[in-house]
XYZ file of C-alpha atoms in Angstrom:
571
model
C 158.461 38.066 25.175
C 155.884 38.709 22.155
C 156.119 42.141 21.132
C 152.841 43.434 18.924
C 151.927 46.659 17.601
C 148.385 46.258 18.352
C 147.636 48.697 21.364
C 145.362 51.442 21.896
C 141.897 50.906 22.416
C 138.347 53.027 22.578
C 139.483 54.633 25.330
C 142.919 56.265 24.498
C 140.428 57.291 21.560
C 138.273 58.803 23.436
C 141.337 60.520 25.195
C 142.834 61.400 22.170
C 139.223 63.788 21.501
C 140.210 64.971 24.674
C 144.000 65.607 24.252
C 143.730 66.953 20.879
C 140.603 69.755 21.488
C 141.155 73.166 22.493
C 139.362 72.461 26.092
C 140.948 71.132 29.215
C 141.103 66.855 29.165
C 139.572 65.724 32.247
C 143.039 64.682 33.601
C 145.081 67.769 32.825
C 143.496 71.141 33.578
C 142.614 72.466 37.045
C 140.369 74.212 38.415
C 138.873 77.370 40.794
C 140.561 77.939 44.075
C 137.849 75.927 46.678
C 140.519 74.148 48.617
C 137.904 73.081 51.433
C 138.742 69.534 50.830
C 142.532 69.543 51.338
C 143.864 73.222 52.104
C 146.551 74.002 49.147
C 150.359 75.041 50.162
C 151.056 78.999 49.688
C 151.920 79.360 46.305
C 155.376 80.994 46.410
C 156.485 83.500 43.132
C 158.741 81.429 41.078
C 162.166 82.162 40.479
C 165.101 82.271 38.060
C 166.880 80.644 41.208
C 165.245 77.460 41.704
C 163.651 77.275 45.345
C 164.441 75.360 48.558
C 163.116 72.311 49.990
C 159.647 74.169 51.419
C 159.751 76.418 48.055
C 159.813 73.163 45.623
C 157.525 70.786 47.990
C 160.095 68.644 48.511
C 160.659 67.252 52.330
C 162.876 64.355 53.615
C 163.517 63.111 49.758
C 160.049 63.403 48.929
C 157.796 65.643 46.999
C 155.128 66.467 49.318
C 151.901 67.166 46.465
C 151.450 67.711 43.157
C 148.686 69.806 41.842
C 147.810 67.974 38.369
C 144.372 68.720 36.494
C 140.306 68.047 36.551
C 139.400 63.748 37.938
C 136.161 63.173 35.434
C 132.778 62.018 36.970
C 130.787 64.821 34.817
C 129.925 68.001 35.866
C 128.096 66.777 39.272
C 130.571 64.128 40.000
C 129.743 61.981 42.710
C 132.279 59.226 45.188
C 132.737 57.163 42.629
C 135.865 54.357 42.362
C 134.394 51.559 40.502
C 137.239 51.341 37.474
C 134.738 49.938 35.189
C 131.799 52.258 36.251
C 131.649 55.491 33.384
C 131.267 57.847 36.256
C 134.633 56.740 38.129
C 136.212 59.726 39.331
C 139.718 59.002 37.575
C 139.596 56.793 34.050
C 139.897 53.191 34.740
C 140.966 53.806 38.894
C 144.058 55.706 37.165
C 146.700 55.555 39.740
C 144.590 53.026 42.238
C 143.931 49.914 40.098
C 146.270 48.694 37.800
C 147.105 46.977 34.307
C 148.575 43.554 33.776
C 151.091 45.464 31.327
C 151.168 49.238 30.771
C 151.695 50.487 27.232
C 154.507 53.425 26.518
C 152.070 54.734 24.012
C 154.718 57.309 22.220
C 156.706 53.819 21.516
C 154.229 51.653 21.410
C 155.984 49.139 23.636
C 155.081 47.339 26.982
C 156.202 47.260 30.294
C 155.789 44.481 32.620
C 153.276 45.471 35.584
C 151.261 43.124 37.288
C 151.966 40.609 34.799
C 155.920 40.269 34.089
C 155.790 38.819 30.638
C 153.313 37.170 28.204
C 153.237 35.428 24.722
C 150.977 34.090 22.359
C 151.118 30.684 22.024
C 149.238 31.211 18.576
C 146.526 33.636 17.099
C 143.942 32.338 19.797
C 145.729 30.981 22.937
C 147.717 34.136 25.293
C 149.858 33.336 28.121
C 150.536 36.086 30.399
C 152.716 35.181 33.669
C 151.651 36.637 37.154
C 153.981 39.149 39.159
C 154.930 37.713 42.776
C 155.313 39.479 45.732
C 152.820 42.067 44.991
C 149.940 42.627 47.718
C 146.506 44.952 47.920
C 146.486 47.646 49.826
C 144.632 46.336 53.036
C 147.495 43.418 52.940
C 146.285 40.713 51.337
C 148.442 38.865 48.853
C 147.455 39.598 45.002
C 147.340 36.612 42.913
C 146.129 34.935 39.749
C 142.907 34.009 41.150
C 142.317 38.043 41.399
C 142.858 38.239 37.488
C 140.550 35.321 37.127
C 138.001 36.590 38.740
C 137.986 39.789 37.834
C 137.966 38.775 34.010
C 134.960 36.384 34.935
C 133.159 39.107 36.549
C 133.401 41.008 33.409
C 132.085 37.776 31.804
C 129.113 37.735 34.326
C 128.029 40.743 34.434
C 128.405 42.502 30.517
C 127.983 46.125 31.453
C 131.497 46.026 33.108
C 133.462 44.879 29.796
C 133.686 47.939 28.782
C 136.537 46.898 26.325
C 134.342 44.037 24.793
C 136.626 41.335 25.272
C 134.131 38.146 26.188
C 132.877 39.216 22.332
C 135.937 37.273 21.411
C 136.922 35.499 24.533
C 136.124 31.642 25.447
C 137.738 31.467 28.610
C 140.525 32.837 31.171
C 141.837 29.830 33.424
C 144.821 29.763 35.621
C 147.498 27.381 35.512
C 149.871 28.290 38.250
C 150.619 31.608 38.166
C 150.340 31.903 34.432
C 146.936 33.303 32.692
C 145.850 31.424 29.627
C 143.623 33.643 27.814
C 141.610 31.295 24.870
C 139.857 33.165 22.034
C 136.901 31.833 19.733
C 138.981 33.071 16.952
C 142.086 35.010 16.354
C 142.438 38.417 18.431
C 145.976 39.127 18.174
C 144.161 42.886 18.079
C 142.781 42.651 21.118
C 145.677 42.545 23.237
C 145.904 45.924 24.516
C 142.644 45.340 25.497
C 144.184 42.363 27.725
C 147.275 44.276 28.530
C 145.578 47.257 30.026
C 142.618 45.648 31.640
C 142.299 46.534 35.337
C 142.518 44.129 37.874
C 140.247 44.125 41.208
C 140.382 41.697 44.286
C 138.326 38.788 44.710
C 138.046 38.999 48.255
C 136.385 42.205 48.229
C 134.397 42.402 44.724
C 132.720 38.893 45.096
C 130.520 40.182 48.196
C 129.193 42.979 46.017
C 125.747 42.026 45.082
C 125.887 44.197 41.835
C 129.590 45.115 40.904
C 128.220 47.070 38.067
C 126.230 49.856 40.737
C 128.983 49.521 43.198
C 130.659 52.631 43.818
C 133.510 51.370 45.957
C 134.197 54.279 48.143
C 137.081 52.969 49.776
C 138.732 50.836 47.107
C 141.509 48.362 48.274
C 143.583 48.105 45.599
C 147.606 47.615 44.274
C 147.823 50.514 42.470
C 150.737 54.085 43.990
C 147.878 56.278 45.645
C 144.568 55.531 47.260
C 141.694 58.308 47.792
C 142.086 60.782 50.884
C 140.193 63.042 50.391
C 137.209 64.414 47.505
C 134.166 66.991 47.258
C 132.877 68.540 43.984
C 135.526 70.388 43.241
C 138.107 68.627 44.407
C 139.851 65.077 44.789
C 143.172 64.373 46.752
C 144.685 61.115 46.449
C 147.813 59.932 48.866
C 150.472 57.872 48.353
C 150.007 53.834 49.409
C 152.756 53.142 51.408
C 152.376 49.340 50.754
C 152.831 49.648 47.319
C 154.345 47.026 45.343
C 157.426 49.303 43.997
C 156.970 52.072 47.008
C 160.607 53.216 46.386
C 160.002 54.898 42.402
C 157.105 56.700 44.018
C 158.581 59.982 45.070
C 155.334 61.754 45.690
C 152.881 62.004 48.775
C 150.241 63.764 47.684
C 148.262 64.145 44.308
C 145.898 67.019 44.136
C 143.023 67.094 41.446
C 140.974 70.163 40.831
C 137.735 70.193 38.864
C 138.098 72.344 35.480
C 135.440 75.245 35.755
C 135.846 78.947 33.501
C 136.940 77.823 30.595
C 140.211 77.963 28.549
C 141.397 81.359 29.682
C 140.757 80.900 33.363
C 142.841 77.940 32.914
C 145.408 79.475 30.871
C 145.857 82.223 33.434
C 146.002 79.777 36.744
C 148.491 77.285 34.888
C 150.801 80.942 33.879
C 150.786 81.594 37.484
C 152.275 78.574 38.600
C 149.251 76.658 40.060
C 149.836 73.452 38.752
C 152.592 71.282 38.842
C 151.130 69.620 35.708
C 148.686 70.177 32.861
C 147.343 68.957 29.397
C 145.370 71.917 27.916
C 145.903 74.180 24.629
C 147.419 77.254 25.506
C 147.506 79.870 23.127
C 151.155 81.420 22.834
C 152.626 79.463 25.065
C 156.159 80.879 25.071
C 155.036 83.860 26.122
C 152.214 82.956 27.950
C 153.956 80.383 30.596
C 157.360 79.463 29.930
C 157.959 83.171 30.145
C 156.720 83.394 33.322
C 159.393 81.164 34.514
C 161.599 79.918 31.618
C 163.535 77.627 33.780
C 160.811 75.367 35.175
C 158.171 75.768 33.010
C 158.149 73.459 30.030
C 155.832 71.799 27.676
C 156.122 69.005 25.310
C 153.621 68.522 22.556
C 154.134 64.795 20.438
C 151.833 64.286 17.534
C 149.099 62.094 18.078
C 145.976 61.569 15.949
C 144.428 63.642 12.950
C 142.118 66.679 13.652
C 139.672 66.374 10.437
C 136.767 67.837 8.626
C 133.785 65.256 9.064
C 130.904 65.435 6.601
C 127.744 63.628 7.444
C 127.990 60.854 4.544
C 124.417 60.179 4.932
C 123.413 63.095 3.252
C 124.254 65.120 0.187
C 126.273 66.958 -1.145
C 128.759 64.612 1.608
C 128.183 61.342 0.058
C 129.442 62.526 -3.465
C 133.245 61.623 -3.016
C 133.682 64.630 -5.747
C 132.338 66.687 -3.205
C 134.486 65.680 -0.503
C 137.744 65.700 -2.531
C 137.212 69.351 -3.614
C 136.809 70.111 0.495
C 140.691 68.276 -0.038
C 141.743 71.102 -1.873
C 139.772 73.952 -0.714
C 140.659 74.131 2.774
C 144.310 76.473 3.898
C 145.651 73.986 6.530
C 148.605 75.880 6.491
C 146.417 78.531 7.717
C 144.894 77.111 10.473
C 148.547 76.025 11.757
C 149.481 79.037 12.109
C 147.156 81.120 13.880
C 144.387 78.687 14.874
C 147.385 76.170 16.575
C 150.365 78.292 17.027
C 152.160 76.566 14.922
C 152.393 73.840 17.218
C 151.583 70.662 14.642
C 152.057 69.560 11.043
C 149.676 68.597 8.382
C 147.884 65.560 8.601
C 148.358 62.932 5.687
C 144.987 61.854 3.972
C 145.805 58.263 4.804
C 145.076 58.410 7.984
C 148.539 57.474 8.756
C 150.591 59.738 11.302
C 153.634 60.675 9.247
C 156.002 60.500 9.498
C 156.042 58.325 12.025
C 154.382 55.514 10.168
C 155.533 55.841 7.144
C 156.900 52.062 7.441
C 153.244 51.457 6.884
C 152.717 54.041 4.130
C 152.064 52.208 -0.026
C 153.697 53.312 -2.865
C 152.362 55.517 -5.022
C 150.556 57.923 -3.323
C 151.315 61.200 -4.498
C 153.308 63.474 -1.754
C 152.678 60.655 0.598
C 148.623 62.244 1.033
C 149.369 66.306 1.908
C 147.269 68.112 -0.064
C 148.021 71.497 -1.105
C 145.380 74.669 -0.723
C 143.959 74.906 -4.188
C 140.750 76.586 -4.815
C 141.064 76.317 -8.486
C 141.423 72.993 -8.132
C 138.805 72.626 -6.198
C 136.246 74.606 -8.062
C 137.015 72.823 -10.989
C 136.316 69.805 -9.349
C 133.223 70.940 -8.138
C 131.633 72.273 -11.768
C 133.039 69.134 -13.708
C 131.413 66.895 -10.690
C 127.970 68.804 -11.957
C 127.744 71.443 -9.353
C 126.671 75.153 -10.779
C 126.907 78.628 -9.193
C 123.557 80.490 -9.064
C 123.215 83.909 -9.653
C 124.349 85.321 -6.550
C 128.229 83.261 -7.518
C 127.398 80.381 -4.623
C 127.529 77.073 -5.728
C 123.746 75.336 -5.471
C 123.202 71.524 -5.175
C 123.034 69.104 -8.327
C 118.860 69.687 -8.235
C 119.465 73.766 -8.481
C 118.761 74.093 -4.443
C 120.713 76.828 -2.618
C 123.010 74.967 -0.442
C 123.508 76.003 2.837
C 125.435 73.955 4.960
C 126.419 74.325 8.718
C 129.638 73.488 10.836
C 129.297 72.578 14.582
C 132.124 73.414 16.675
C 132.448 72.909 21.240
C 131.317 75.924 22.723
C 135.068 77.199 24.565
C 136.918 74.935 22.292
C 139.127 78.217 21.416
C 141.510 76.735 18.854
C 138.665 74.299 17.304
C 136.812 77.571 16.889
C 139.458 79.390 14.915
C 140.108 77.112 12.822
C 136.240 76.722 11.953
C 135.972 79.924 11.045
C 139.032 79.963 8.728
C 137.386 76.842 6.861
C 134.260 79.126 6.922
C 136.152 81.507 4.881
C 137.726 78.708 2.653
C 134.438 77.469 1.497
C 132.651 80.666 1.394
C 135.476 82.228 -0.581
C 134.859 78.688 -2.776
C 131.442 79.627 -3.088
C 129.775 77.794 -0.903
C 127.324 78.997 2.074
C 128.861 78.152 5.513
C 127.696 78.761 9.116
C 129.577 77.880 11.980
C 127.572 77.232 15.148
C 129.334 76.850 18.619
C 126.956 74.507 20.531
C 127.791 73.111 23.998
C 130.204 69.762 23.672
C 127.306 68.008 24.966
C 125.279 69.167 22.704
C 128.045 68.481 19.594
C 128.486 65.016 20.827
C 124.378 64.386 21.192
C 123.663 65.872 17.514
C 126.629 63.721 15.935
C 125.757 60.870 17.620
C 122.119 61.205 16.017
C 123.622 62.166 12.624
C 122.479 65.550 12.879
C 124.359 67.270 11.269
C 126.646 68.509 8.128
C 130.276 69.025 8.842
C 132.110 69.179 12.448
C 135.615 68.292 13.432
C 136.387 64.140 14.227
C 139.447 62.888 15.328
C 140.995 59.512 14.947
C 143.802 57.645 14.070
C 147.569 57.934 15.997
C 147.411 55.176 18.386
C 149.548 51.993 18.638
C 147.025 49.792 17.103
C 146.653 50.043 13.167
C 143.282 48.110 13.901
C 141.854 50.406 15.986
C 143.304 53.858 13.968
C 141.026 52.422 11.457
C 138.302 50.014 12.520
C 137.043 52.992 15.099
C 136.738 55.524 12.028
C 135.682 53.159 8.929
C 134.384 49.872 10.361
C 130.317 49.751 9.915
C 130.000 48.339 13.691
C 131.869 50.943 14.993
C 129.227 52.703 16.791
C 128.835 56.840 16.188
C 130.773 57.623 19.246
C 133.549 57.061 16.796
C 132.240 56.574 13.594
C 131.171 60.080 13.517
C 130.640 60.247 9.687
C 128.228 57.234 9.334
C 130.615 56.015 7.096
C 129.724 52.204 5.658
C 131.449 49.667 3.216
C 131.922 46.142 3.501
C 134.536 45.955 1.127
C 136.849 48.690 3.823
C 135.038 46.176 6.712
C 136.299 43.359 5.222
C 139.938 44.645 5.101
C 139.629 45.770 8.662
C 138.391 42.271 10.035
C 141.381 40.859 8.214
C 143.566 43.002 9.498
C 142.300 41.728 13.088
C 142.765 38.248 12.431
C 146.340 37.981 10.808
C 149.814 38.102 12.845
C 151.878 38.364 9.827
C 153.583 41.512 9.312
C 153.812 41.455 5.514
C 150.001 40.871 5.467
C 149.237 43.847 8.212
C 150.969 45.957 6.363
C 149.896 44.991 2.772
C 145.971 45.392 4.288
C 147.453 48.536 5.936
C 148.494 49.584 2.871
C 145.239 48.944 0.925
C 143.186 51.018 3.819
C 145.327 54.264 3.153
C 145.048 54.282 0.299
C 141.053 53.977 0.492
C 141.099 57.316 2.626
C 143.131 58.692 -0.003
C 141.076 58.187 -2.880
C 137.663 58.132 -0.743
C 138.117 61.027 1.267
C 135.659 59.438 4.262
C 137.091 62.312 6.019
C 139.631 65.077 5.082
C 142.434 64.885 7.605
C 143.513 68.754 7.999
C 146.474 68.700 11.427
C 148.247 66.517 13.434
C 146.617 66.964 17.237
C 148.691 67.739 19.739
C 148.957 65.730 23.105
C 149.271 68.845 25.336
C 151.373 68.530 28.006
C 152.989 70.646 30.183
C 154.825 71.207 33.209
C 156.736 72.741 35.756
C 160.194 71.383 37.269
C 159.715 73.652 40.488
C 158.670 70.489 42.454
C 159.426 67.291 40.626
C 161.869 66.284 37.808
C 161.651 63.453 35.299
C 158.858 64.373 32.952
C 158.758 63.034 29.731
C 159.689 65.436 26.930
C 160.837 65.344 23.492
C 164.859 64.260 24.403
C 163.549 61.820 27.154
C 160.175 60.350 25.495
C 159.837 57.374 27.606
C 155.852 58.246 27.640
C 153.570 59.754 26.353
C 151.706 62.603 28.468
C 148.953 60.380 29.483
C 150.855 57.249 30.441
C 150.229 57.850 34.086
C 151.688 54.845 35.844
C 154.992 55.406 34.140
C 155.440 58.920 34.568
C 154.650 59.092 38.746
C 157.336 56.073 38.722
C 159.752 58.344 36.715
C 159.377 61.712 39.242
C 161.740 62.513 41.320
C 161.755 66.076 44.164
C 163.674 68.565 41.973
C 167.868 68.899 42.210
C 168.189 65.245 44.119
């Protein structure tokens, strides 16, 4: 089998904003206590002594439910299974539909799912061979004509390629039970895209008049668990008896709770043992959970993308690299650590590589491999030599004499995000400069960034399996502002990212690697400040198995590989 180190796509980039703010991801945090759809077990007090069966959940070698976090849809969400639809109540059909291969995204390798191997043939011809034996939940047999036709849908109807494969793909064709997959032109990078694609059945989906509107309210599909139950605030999945590897699934029930009060009412329901699993920032959290029961509660944090300071590069003083690499110096980051993350990440390399876990991909020659240190001197001298003069009142105006005022938005709730805001407030006003911090709703955030309207605000990118993506999502020019926060254009950085999509030598992906980081470095299209965090925790009170940091076979939000790995707690 073809290994690559292309994986993650837009949407474990999008998850990463999610994972790595202070609020609740969608899949991770729970919610109020309106159990109408599926009445909730008595909670019981935990204890240093480990429970019983009833205490833990566990019956007849089974765990009977796990309470896990909030199931998307928005804020009115609506019976909604469609995979490709945005408004599905779970990402992609998590846990009903399912991948041809599903990605251990802490290290970056694949695991045969519905496909059980692949291999590219060369840079535009894939091969990926169809799992036997497998069958949909209302008992019909899955098989390569499924994958066909659900590829061809996506072909057919373009609002449902949400991962913008037919850009680059000629045509999907079975031959046997293999897949050929032909390209128009090389796309080694868009494998992940492949890989994690989800798969529908042609029997069902080719009597839906419009696939893209259908809402597929009882979805037949391969995946562990199939809907049971689901009102606003609630959705309750069960387990699918029928399912293709029944015997790693060791749960019956999954519970999903809509995320309403905020951080802290979250904070308080995960301390008091209401979920079984979580993926939110808790402040303290030694104290604040694994205190409250230090021998089930547990949480694993592995690095994942870069928390940054975005500038608007349309505008000035932001499109004056000078500018930007004085922000370099002038911001504490050991600072924010500390109080505004607990201490709970590392400094983020201006490279946009995650060190040091890719330092493999890391040139020579950049000095202290991108930290910068806090250095206000440095910074102001940076600032004056770059043409910038303090007025009378010792606040830096711009290069035409103007007071400069400039503005930070931050997510309303977004506690952490918040903190750390105001300590770059304090940087930059203790720099000189005039900053006010403004705590908008996330719509609202997402809305004015997408528009360019604004100055500075947090972005995240970067950390995923796929160098292409860390970087054509940030820098690339036709990366659309839903990534490209910053506006940020240059066909010379475009040209090294569509090179670094077409070639599947190593020594030339990391060469144009190489060049890229060291761009950012000298650039400064952002200023990379902390490592996010993929929050993650969880209690061992009912179920055993999760990933941590001596057993990372996932990552927190590689779902199919974690319910597989559970197990009811002591068996």
């Amino acid at each position: 089998m073809t290994r690559s180190w292309y994986g993650v796509a837009l949407t474990v980039v999008l998850a990463l904003v999610l994972a790595a703010c202070g609020g609740s991801s969608e899949n991770g945090a729970a919610g109020d206590a309106n159990r109408a759809a599926s009445p909730q077990p008595s909670q019981p007090a935990a204890t240093e002594g480990g429970g019983s069966a009833e205490q833990s959940g566990a019956a007849d070698g089974m765990i009977e439910r796990l309470n896990l976090g909030s199931f998307g849809g928005g804020s009115t969400p609506q019976v909604n299974y469609n995979p490709f639809s945005p408004n599905v109540l779970l990402g992609d059909g998590m846990y009903i539909y399912e991948p041809l291969l599903v990605l251990n995204s802490y290290a970056c390798e694949y695991h045969p799912w519905l496909a059980t191997e692949y291999a590219w043939k060369d840079p535009q011809n894939l091969q990926l061979t169809i799992r036997e034996g497998v069958k949909w939940s209302d008992g019909q047999p899955f098989t390569p004509d499924d994958v066909v036709f659900t590829l061809n849908m996506l072909k057919e109807h373009q609002a449902l390629d949400t991962r913008g494969l037919w850009k680059s793909l000629d045509t999907v064709t079975a031959d046997g039970n293999t897949i050929v997959f032909t390209f128009k032109e090389p796309a080694v990078s868009l494998f992940e895209r492949v890989a994690n694609q989800r798969i529908v059945p042609k029997h069902i989906w080719e009597k839906q008049a419009d696939p893209v509107t259908f809402v597929n309210e009882s979805p037949v599909a391969t995946g562990p668990f199939l809907p049971a139950s689901f009102n606003q605030r609630q959705l309750v999945l069960k387990r699918n008896p029928s399912y293709w590897q029944a015997d790693k699934v060791k749960v019956n029930e999954l519970v999903f709770t809509k995320a309403e009060g905020g951080n802290q009412v979250e904070n308080l329901k995960l301390a008091q043992g209401e979920y079984d699993m979580n993926a939110m920032f808790v402040p303290n959290i030694e104290q604040a959970y694994v205190a409250r029961d230090p021998k089930h509660n547990h949480y694993w944090f592995p690095a994942g993308g870069a928390i940054g300071l975005g500038m608007n590069l349309q505008k000035a003083p932001f499109n004056d690299v000078e500018f930007r690499r004085a922000m370099a110096y002038a911001i504490n980051r050991e600072e924010i650590i500390t109080k505004a993350q607990f201490g709970y990440v590392a400094q983020a390399s201006q490279t946009g590589l995650v060190l040091p876990g890719q330092k493999d991909w890391l040139p020579s020659g950049i000095q202290n491999d991108g930290m910068f240190p806090f250095d206000q001197a440095q910074a102001t001298q940076i600032l004056e030599k770059a043409g910038y003069k303090k007025g009378s009142d010792g606040k830096f105006m711009t290069k035409d004499g103007q007071p400069m005022e400039l503005t930070f938005l931050v997510q309303s709730g977004w506690t952490d995000w918040i903190q750390a805001a105001q300590i770059i407030q304090a940087n930059l006003n203790a720099l000189g400069l005039t900053v006010n911090v403004q705590t908008p709703t996330p719509e609202t955030v997402e809305s004015q960034r997408a528009a360019g309207n604004y100055d500075m605000l947090f972005v995240v990118h970067g950390g995923s399996c796929s160098m292409y993506d860390n970087y054509y999502y940030h820098l690339h020019s036709q990366s659309p502002p839903a990534s490209n926060y910053i506006f940020h254009k240059n066909p010379d950085v475009d040209k090294l990212i569509d090179q670094l999509r077409s070639t599947v030598d190593e020594a030339e992906q990391k060469k144009v690697v190489g060049e890229l980081a060291r761009y950012s470095a000298e650039q400064f299209p952002t200023v990379p400040l902390w490592y996010g965090a993929n929050w993650f925790e969880y209690s061992t009170r009912k179920a055993e198995g999760w990933p941590n940091k001596d057993d990372p076979y996932a990552k927190p939000g590689d779902a199919l590989l974690i319910i597989t790995h559970l197990r009811p707690s002591g068996q």
